[in-house]
mmCIF file of C-alpha atoms in Angstrom:
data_model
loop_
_atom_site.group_PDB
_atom_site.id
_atom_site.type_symbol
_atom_site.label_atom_id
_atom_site.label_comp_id
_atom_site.label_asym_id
_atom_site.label_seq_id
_atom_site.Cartn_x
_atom_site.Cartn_y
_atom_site.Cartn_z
ATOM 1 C CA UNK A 1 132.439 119.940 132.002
ATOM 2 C CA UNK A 2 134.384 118.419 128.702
ATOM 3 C CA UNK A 3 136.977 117.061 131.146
ATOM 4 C CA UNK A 4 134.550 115.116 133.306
ATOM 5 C CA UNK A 5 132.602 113.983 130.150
ATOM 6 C CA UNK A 6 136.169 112.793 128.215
ATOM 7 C CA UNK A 7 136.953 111.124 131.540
ATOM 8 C CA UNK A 8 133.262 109.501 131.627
ATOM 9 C CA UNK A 9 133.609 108.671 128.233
ATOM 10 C CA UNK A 10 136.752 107.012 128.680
ATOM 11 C CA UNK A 11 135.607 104.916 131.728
ATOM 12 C CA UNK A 12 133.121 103.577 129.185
ATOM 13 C CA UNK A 13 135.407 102.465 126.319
ATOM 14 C CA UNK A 14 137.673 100.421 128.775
ATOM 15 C CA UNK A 15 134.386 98.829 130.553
ATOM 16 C CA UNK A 16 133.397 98.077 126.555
ATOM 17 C CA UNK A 17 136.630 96.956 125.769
ATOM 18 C CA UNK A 18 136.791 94.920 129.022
ATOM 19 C CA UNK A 19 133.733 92.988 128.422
ATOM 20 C CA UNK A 20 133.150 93.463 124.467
ATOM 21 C CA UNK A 21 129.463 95.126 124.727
ATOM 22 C CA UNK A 22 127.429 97.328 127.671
ATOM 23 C CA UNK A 23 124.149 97.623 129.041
ATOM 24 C CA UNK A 24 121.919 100.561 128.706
ATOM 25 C CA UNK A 25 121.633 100.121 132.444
ATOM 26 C CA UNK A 26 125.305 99.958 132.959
ATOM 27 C CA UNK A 27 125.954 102.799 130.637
ATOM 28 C CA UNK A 28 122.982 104.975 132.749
ATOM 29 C CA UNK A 29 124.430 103.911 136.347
ATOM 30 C CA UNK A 30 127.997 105.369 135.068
ATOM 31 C CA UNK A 31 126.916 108.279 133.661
ATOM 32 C CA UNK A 32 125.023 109.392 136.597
ATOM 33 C CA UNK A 33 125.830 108.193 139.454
ATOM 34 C CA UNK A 34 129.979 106.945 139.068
ATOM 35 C CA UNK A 35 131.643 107.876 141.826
ATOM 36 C CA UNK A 36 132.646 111.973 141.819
ATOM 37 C CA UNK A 37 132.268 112.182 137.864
ATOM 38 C CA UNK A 38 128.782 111.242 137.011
ATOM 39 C CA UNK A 39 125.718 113.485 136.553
ATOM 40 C CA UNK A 40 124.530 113.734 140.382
ATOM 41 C CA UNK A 41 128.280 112.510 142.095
ATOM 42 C CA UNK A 42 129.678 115.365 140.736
ATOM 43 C CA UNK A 43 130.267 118.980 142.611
ATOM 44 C CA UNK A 44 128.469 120.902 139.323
ATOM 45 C CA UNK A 45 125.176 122.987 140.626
ATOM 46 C CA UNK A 46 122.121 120.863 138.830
ATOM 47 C CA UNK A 47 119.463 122.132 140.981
ATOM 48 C CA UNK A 48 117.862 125.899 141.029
ATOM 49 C CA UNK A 49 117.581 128.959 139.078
ATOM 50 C CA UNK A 50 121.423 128.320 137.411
ATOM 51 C CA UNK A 51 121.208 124.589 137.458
ATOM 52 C CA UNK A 52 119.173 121.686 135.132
ATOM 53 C CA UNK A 53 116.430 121.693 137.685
ATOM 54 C CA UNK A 54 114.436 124.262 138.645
ATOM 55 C CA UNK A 55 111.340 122.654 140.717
ATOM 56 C CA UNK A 56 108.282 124.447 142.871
ATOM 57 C CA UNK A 57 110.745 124.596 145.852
ATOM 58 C CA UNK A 58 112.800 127.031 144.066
ATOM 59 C CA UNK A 59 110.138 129.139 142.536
ATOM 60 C CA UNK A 60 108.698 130.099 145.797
ATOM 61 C CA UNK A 61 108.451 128.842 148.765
ATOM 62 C CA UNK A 62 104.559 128.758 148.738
ATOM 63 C CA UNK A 63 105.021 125.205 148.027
ATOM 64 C CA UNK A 64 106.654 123.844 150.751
ATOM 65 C CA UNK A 65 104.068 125.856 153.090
ATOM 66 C CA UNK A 66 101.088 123.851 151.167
ATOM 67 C CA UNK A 67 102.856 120.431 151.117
ATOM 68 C CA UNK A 68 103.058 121.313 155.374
ATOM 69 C CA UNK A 69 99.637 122.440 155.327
ATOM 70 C CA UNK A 70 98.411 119.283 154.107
ATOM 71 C CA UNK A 71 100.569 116.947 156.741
ATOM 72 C CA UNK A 72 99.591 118.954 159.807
ATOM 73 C CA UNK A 73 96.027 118.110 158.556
ATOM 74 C CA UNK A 74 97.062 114.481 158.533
ATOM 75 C CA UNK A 75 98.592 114.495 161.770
ATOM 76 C CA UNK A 76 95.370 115.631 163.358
ATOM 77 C CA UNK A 77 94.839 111.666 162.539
ATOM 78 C CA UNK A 78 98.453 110.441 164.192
ATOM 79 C CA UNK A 79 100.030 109.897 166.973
ATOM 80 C CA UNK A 80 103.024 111.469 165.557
ATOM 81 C CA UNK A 81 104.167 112.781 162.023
ATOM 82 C CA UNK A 82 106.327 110.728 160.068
ATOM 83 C CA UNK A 83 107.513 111.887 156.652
ATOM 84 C CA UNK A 84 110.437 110.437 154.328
ATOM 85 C CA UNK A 85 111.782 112.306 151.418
ATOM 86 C CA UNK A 86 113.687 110.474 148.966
ATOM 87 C CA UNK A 87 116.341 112.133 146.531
ATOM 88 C CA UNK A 88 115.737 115.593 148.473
ATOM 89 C CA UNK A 89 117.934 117.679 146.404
ATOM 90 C CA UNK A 90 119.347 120.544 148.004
ATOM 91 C CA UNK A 91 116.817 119.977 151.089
ATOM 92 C CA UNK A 92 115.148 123.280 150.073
ATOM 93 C CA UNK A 93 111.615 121.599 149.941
ATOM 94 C CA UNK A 94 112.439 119.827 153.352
ATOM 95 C CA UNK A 95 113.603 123.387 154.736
ATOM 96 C CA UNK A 96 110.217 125.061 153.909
ATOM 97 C CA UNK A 97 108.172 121.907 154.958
ATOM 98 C CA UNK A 98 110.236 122.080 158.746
ATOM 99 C CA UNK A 99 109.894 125.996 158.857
ATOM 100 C CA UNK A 100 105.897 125.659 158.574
ATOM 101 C CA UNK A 101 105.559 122.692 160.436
ATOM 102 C CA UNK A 102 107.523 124.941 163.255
ATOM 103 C CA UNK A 103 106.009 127.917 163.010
ATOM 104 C CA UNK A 104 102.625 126.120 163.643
ATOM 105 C CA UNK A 105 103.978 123.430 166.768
ATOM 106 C CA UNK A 106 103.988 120.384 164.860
ATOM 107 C CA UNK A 107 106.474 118.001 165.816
ATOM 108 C CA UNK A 108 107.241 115.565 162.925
ATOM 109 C CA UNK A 109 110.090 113.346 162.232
ATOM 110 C CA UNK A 110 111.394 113.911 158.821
ATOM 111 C CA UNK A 111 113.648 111.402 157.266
ATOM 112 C CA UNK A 112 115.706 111.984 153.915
ATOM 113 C CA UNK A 113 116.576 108.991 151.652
ATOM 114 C CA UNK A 114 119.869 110.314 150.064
ATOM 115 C CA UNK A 115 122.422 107.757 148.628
ATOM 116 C CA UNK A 116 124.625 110.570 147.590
ATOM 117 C CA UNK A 117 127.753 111.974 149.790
ATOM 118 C CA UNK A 118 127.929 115.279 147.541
ATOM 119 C CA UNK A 119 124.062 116.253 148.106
ATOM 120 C CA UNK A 120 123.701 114.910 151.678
ATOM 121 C CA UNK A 121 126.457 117.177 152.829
ATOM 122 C CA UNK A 122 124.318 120.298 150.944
ATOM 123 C CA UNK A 123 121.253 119.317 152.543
ATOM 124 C CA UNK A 124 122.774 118.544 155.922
ATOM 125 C CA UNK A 125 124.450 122.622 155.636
ATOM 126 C CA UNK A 126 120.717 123.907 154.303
ATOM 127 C CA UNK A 127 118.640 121.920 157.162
ATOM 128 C CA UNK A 128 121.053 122.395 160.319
ATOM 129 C CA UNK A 129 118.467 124.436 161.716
ATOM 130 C CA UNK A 130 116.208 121.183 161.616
ATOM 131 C CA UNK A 131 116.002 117.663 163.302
ATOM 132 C CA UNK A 132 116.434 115.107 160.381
ATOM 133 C CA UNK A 133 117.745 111.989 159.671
ATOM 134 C CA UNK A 134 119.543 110.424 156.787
ATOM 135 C CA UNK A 135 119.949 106.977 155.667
#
């Protein structure tokens, strides 16, 4: 972790030397998202029981069940189910959404909003059980 920080940190000194000062913005956008160094680019575990995040999907996946519950009640009103995920993670909460809506014949079209290589390619390996689409 040092390494990628020193490397981060030194990205940031030439960008301030560069252009005398830095945004908060700027500084933000490197730190997490520069390409294979910042917070989410990198290939360090953030999400789940050893990571930063540990959300519902994790815990149990109760959750994802409920959230599925709830959209095959909505697509009693539908022609079709749509739903779009956006910054899925791991696709663990997209896995247990698609197993329910499955095991109970609902057809839905899921769609995952994921700008980043590193966690699309996790999510596309945890959901290749699963139709979904990613743009």
């Amino acid at each position: 972790m040092y390494e990628r920080s020193k490397s981060l940190e030194e990205i940031i000194k030439r960008r301030i030397e560069r252009e005398s000062a830095i945004s908060f913005r700027d500084y933000m956008e490197i730190c997490l998202y520069y390409p294979e160094k910042g917070y989410y680019t990198s290939q360090r575990k953030i999400f789940g029981m050893k990571g930063d995040y540990l959300t519902s999907p994790y815990i149990t996946p109760l959750f994802g069940r409920i959230i599925a519950e709830q959209f095959i009640e909505i697509e009693g009103y539908l022609n079709k189910l749509h739903i779009v995920e956006a910054g899925a993670g791991e696709g663990i909460f997209a896995g247990q959404v698609l197993k329910r809506l499955e095991e109970k014949g609902v057809e839905a079209d899921y769609t995952i909003v994921e700008p980043f290589e590193n966690l699309k390619t996790v999510q596309e390996n945890n959901l290749k059980d699963f139709k979904v689409e990613w743009i």
